[in-house]
Amino acid sequence: MTPSSLLASQAPRPLADRLRPSRIAEVAGQEHLLGPDGPIGRMSAARTIASMVLWGPPGCGKTTIARLLARETDLYFEPISALQSGVADLRKIFDAARKRREAGQGTLLFCDEVHHFNKSTQDIFLPHLEDGTVTFIGATTENPSFELNSALLSRVQVFVLKYLGDDALDTLLVRAEAHVGHALPLDESARKALISMADGDGRSLLNMAEQVYAMGGSDHMNPATLGRLLQKRMPSYDKSGDGHYNLLSAFHKSLRASDANAALYWMCRMLDAGEDWRSIARRMLCVANEDIGLADPNAVVQATAAWEAYERLGEAEGERALAQACLYLATAPKSNAVEVALNEARALARRTGSVMPPMHALNAPTILMKELGFHRGYIYDHDTPEGFSGLDYFPESVGRHDFYRPAERGFEREIRKRLQYWGNLRGRKK
């Protein structure tokens, strides 16, 4: 070992770096990808790695996974950052990888923050992925559909990593305590608060734990003391506990009740407490389908647009998009007629699942099927003056059922008129 490398090995390293897993199986919170039945876990076991993009939030293990895959498949690990590298750097890397390949060793090129490369720079990767000069792993916190060009996406597999849940974060704390040699000086509520403050980011959690070890002393701290130590605002509720569900419930019910001001208040309460904005966006999408439905078909468009706007704009501007969707949904006409219709139709479908459709609803692509009566009696609706044949498409043994009963509110009032018109026509055509 050279003097410089000896000094480097003795230099202090952050706790998060010291606790990096040494095997894929030790990576916490991504079992859906890394477990024995997960796609990356199977690649690792087979020692054959496909080029991929790892999409996930900060601190979820993207860099660690790439390092371990290189180690477990004996590939040379070449890390770069799109924030610090350019075309000239990439060409040098590809030249070195080509020489390495001629000598019998492959290269795993890990590109952090790959979404910061512009679309033309991304094209530079393509021939080297195709000829096997490098195995490529890109890491991004942004939606690859928007940030990576289609040519690159067509040559990689995209894997979505999750925010680390409370169990995975607690596993990291246990490992930190084992590494340091004693437990964190926190009472149970402060430990939960520390996990909540990390907001699914394992690196952030370990950095805060290191601060606690460095400054916390031996007395068990409560959440208030922990908040003062870390200079972070304590969340006003536990995102995994009753408070989380209570506020989401209050938010949902305020939207359903058309109480726009209360809905906005509960949304702000959750945002200020550190709630994942996706939980809020997801709940609004539920309201748009469950409580508004066809009374205002644009509601689901507004909710989806707010979700996409937040992803593209980030926190400050994204919250305005959430607020706009919140107020739109709260002031929209409400109807659960779609929900009721779905439940009633599913119940009937389960009771009558083996009944054949009526003959006029079936195609007859062969002579035999025509002789058996398939397609007999069918009327092409567009050939009628009203554009409506009046044929009954329920099985004869089941009879007609009216699952969908639109409310006299919003756009469903118009749908109700259409259904009544078609019902009258059907009666006259029998």
C-alpha atoms as one frame of an Amber mdcrd trajectory, in Angstrom:
protein
   0.000   0.000   0.000   1.380   3.400  -0.989   1.651   6.186   1.634  -1.146
   8.114  -0.100  -3.492   5.109  -0.133  -2.658   4.370   3.497  -3.569   7.922
   4.480  -6.768   7.698   2.427  -7.778   4.498   4.210  -7.337   6.208   7.569
  -9.325   9.315   6.626 -12.740   9.702   8.285 -15.679   8.395   6.279 -19.357
   9.222   6.787 -21.407   6.588   8.570 -23.562   6.117   5.468 -20.445   5.219
   3.472 -19.099   2.877   6.153 -22.413   1.033   6.236 -22.695   0.407   2.510
 -23.884  -3.197   2.006 -21.342  -5.719   0.768 -23.918  -7.925  -0.961 -27.066
  -7.298  -2.980 -29.075  -9.256  -0.403 -28.141  -6.675   2.262 -29.708  -3.706
   0.451 -32.738  -2.678   2.484 -36.178  -1.796   1.191 -35.922  -2.913  -2.453
 -36.868  -6.579  -2.148 -39.279  -6.285  -5.100 -36.213  -5.831  -7.345 -33.361
  -7.450  -5.449 -35.001 -10.479  -3.842 -34.491 -14.000  -5.247 -37.582 -13.569
  -7.451 -36.867  -9.934  -8.329 -35.513  -9.087 -11.803 -32.209  -7.636 -10.573
 -31.835 -10.395  -7.998 -32.164 -12.987 -10.752 -29.603 -11.143 -12.891 -27.154
 -11.077 -10.010 -27.624 -14.777  -9.310 -27.035 -15.570 -12.989 -24.039 -13.181
 -13.067 -25.441 -11.593 -16.226 -26.401  -7.935 -16.024 -28.518  -6.113 -18.583
 -28.215  -2.375 -19.113 -30.752  -0.578 -16.969 -31.961   2.686 -15.495 -32.673
   2.858 -11.758 -35.397   5.410 -11.087 -36.022   6.332  -7.497 -35.846   9.005
  -4.791 -32.614  10.144  -3.125 -31.068   7.759  -0.618 -32.860   4.619  -1.776
 -29.717   2.705  -2.820 -29.198   3.351  -6.535 -25.415   3.851  -6.362 -24.969
   0.985  -3.917 -26.866  -1.408  -6.176 -24.704  -0.486  -9.160 -21.465  -0.986
  -7.178 -22.592  -4.360  -5.899 -23.690  -5.557  -9.326 -20.245  -4.720 -10.697
 -18.595  -6.562  -7.815 -20.796  -9.628  -8.033 -20.298  -9.972 -11.793 -16.557
  -9.122 -11.868 -17.093  -6.041 -13.999 -14.863  -2.993 -13.752 -16.868  -0.262
 -12.030 -16.669   3.102 -13.796 -18.757   5.771 -12.036 -19.506   9.170 -13.549
 -21.926  11.979 -12.813 -23.839  13.720 -15.556 -23.451  16.922 -13.552 -19.651
  16.798 -13.815 -18.935  14.917 -17.048 -19.124  15.812 -20.712 -18.718  14.254
 -24.134 -14.901  14.255 -23.914 -15.018  12.351 -20.616 -17.392   9.788 -22.090
 -15.145   9.174 -25.100 -12.165   8.502 -22.810 -14.276   6.102 -20.771 -15.450
   4.213 -23.859 -11.871   3.963 -25.193 -10.680   2.548 -21.869 -13.629   0.142
 -21.730 -12.851  -1.086 -25.251  -9.239  -1.846 -24.278 -10.426  -3.528 -21.091
 -12.803  -5.657 -23.110  -9.990  -6.733 -25.446  -8.091  -7.842 -22.342 -11.065
  -9.934 -21.228 -12.771  -7.698 -18.652 -16.109  -6.007 -19.026 -17.037  -2.541
 -17.748 -20.093  -1.448 -15.807 -20.574   2.244 -16.522 -22.633   3.855 -13.787
 -24.007   7.280 -14.668 -25.498   9.152 -11.725 -28.133  11.831 -12.411 -28.270
  10.647 -16.022 -31.261  12.904 -16.702 -28.886  15.900 -16.676 -27.353  14.771
 -19.974 -29.175  16.387 -22.873 -30.820  14.193 -25.480 -27.969  14.453 -27.984
 -25.388  13.483 -25.372 -27.527  10.482 -24.455 -27.184   9.286 -28.054 -23.435
   8.847 -27.516 -24.147   5.843 -25.288 -26.097   3.941 -27.922 -23.399   2.231
 -30.068 -21.405   1.240 -26.987 -24.457  -0.377 -25.395 -25.271  -2.203 -28.611
 -21.799  -3.680 -29.149 -21.297  -4.569 -25.489 -18.402  -2.196 -24.838 -20.114
  -1.274 -21.566 -22.980  -2.462 -19.451 -24.823   0.728 -18.616 -26.604   1.584
 -15.378 -28.128   5.043 -15.157 -29.547   6.509 -11.969 -32.185   9.212 -11.896
 -34.654  10.809  -9.543 -36.723  12.062 -12.485 -39.253  10.254 -14.638 -37.240
   8.561 -17.433 -40.201   8.875 -19.796 -39.710  12.628 -19.808 -35.959  12.953
 -19.272 -34.395  10.186 -21.398 -34.731   9.903 -25.142 -36.625   7.015 -26.685
 -33.543   5.517 -28.334 -31.780   5.098 -24.985 -34.939   3.873 -23.258 -35.407
   1.200 -25.915 -31.999  -0.268 -25.044 -32.357  -0.434 -21.262 -34.725  -1.819
 -18.681 -36.217   0.713 -16.276 -36.580  -0.356 -12.653 -38.476   1.743 -10.120
 -36.983   1.902  -6.630 -39.184   2.755  -3.666 -38.882   5.231  -0.857 -37.503
   3.292   2.071 -40.324   2.325   4.417 -40.136   2.540   8.185 -39.063  -1.102
   8.527 -36.189  -0.643   6.089 -35.091   2.581   7.803 -35.197   0.907  11.198
 -33.021  -1.880   9.774 -30.449   0.770   8.833 -30.525   2.191  12.363 -29.984
  -1.275  13.817 -26.969  -1.741  11.553 -25.622   1.665  12.572 -25.965   0.778
  16.259 -24.193  -2.527  15.706 -21.395  -0.770  13.830 -20.933   1.955  16.466
 -21.287  -0.511  19.319 -24.141   1.023  21.301 -27.722   2.126  20.830 -28.754
   5.615  19.786 -29.561   7.788  22.814 -33.227   8.130  21.828 -36.438   7.123
  23.490 -38.935   5.135  21.427 -40.911   8.165  20.264 -37.732  10.027  19.260
 -36.542   6.990  17.317 -39.816   6.974  15.385 -39.505  10.714  14.855 -35.977
  10.304  13.461 -37.261   7.728  10.986 -40.121  10.018  10.017 -37.753  12.976
   9.524 -35.688  10.915   7.065 -38.736  10.763   4.762 -37.696   7.512   3.091
 -34.066   8.621   2.500 -31.608   6.105   3.966 -28.559   8.323   3.497 -30.295
  11.227   5.260 -31.267   8.920   8.113 -27.698   7.713   8.663 -26.332  11.255
   8.446 -28.762  12.357  11.146 -27.920   9.307  13.249 -24.251  10.241  12.985
 -25.098  13.726  14.270 -26.971  12.214  17.187 -24.000  10.016  18.077 -21.609
  12.968  17.809 -23.665  15.407  19.873 -26.313  13.511  21.750 -24.549  12.346
  24.878 -25.834   9.359  26.843 -29.278  10.506  27.979 -32.270   9.301  26.019
 -33.679  12.204  24.016 -37.343  12.852  23.349 -38.649  14.153  19.979 -38.442
  17.828  21.014 -34.798  17.498  22.090 -33.996  15.609  18.884 -35.600  18.350
  16.795 -33.511  21.046  18.507 -30.343  18.996  18.053 -30.876  18.411  14.345
 -32.353  21.857  13.717 -35.200  20.265  11.816 -38.867  20.963  12.240 -40.526
  17.936  13.749 -43.313  16.417  11.681 -46.689  17.138  13.208 -47.764  13.544
  12.810 -46.291  10.104  12.236 -46.618   9.324   8.545 -46.954   5.620   9.250
 -49.371   5.927  12.161 -52.902   7.038  12.911 -52.165  10.718  12.287 -51.258
   9.966   8.679 -54.546   8.218   7.996 -56.571  10.698  10.032 -55.388  13.665
   7.987 -55.767  11.830   4.680 -59.282  10.860   5.717 -60.134  14.459   6.670
 -58.736  15.626   3.328 -60.732  13.066   1.333 -63.974  13.731   3.165 -63.562
  17.512   2.790 -63.193  17.084  -0.976 -66.224  14.782  -1.092 -68.260  17.282
   0.925 -67.279  20.153  -1.406 -65.642  22.018   1.487 -62.902  23.625  -0.565
 -61.361  25.657   2.257 -61.140  22.719   4.642 -59.674  20.503   1.916 -56.956
  23.079   1.231 -56.251  23.362   4.963 -55.795  19.615   5.431 -53.598  19.446
   2.342 -51.337  22.166   3.767 -51.242  20.392   7.135 -49.926  17.276   5.429
 -47.403  19.124   3.273 -46.040  21.041   6.284 -45.735  17.774   8.214 -43.534
  16.283   5.496 -46.134  14.036   3.900 -45.057  12.541   0.580 -46.844  14.680
  -2.007 -47.604  11.514  -3.982 -49.962  10.383  -1.214 -51.904  13.618  -1.632
 -51.942  13.391  -5.423 -52.996   9.736  -5.243 -55.873  10.584  -2.912 -57.104
  13.325  -5.241 -57.057  10.892  -8.147 -59.179   8.522  -6.037 -61.672  11.317
  -5.314 -61.873  12.205  -9.008 -62.960   8.657  -9.854 -64.806   7.607  -6.724
 -66.697  10.746  -5.677 -66.963  12.847  -8.847 -66.896  10.402 -11.724 -68.886
  11.400 -14.782 -70.529  14.311 -12.987 -67.350  16.086 -14.170 -65.187  13.899
 -16.460 -62.511  16.608 -16.419 -61.840  15.983 -12.720 -59.588  13.003 -13.384
 -57.761  15.043 -16.036 -57.112  17.817 -13.515 -55.894  15.386 -10.844 -53.568
  13.599 -13.267 -52.244  16.883 -14.643 -51.426  18.106 -11.131 -49.469  14.908
 -10.446 -47.471  15.299 -13.661 -46.954  19.030 -13.082 -45.443  18.405  -9.646
 -43.048  15.828 -11.115 -41.895  18.344 -13.720 -41.850  21.510 -11.614 -40.642
  20.333  -8.226 -41.845  21.323  -4.787 -42.414  25.086  -4.846 -44.343  25.328
  -8.121 -45.687  21.802  -7.831 -47.612  22.649  -4.671 -49.536  25.266  -6.630
 -50.585  22.546  -9.070 -51.787  20.393  -6.158 -53.707  23.348  -4.729 -55.402
  24.021  -8.069 -56.473  20.382  -8.381 -57.638  20.355  -4.764 -59.908  23.363
  -5.299 -61.162  22.032  -8.641 -62.165  18.706  -7.118 -63.750  20.282  -4.063
 -65.924  22.571  -6.184 -66.835  19.979  -8.818 -70.300  18.352  -8.848 -70.262
  15.000  -7.050 -71.605  11.581  -8.010 -70.717   8.028  -7.019 -72.940   6.527
  -9.730 -69.930   4.976 -11.480 -68.781   3.348  -8.242 -72.258   1.950  -7.556
 -72.603   0.698 -11.135 -69.210  -1.042 -11.014 -70.025  -2.852  -7.784 -73.459
  -3.995  -8.977 -72.161  -5.130 -12.382 -69.296  -7.061 -10.773 -71.672  -8.818
  -8.387 -73.914  -9.919 -11.300 -70.889 -10.938 -13.414 -69.650 -13.201 -10.615
 -73.069 -14.856 -10.300 -73.521 -15.423 -14.049 -69.937 -15.847 -15.255 -70.590
 -18.881 -17.494 -73.589 -17.535 -19.446 -73.001 -17.102 -23.195 -73.563 -13.728
 -24.900 -76.600 -13.466 -27.215 -76.023 -14.736 -30.759 -76.220 -11.289 -32.366
 -73.270 -10.177 -30.179 -70.967 -12.864 -31.610 -68.867 -12.789 -34.765 -69.167
 -15.568 -37.340 -65.825 -15.846 -39.177 -66.539 -19.413 -40.428 -69.383 -21.026
 -42.397 -70.058 -23.450 -39.535 -70.489 -20.615 -37.066 -72.937 -18.880 -39.403
 -74.909 -22.139 -39.730 -75.000 -22.372 -35.933 -76.573 -18.926 -35.707 -73.604
 -16.843 -34.668 -74.128 -13.166 -35.608 -77.791 -13.815 -36.530 -79.998 -10.792
 -35.929 -77.151  -8.322 -35.578 -77.951  -4.754 -36.668 -75.138  -2.312 -37.418
 -76.093   0.705 -35.314 -74.744   3.242 -37.806 -77.147   1.915 -40.440 -80.166
   3.074 -38.421 -81.568   6.631 -38.643 -80.904   7.244 -34.937 -77.480   5.524
 -34.864 -78.992   3.163 -32.294 -80.199  -0.370 -33.030 -81.960  -0.989 -29.710
 -80.574  -4.557 -29.513 -80.215  -6.002 -26.026 -76.671  -7.187 -25.317 -77.367
  -8.873 -21.998 -77.685 -12.676 -22.034 -81.354 -13.584 -22.452 -81.334 -15.679
 -19.279 -79.927 -12.789 -17.275 -82.243 -10.044 -18.494 -81.605  -6.310 -18.553
 -80.151  -4.497 -15.554 -79.655  -0.787 -15.031 -76.456  -0.535 -12.988 -75.585
   2.996 -13.958 -78.046   5.548 -12.654 -76.605   9.029 -13.299 -77.233  11.769
 -10.779 -79.072  14.962 -11.649 -75.829  16.872 -11.193 -73.155  18.220 -13.493
 -72.423  16.413 -16.736 -74.317  13.339 -15.545 -77.530  15.290 -16.051 -76.797
  15.185 -19.795 -75.869  11.490 -19.649 -79.159  10.810 -17.863 -81.063  12.425
 -20.743 -79.197  10.268 -23.281 -79.933   7.065 -21.407 -83.606   7.975 -21.145
 -83.730   8.751 -24.883 -82.094   5.419 -25.765 -84.358   3.613 -23.326 -87.447
   5.049 -25.040 -86.066   4.075 -28.468 -85.306   0.543 -27.266 -88.907   0.215
 -26.078 -90.285   1.345 -29.445 -87.975  -0.974 -31.473 -88.992  -4.157 -29.621
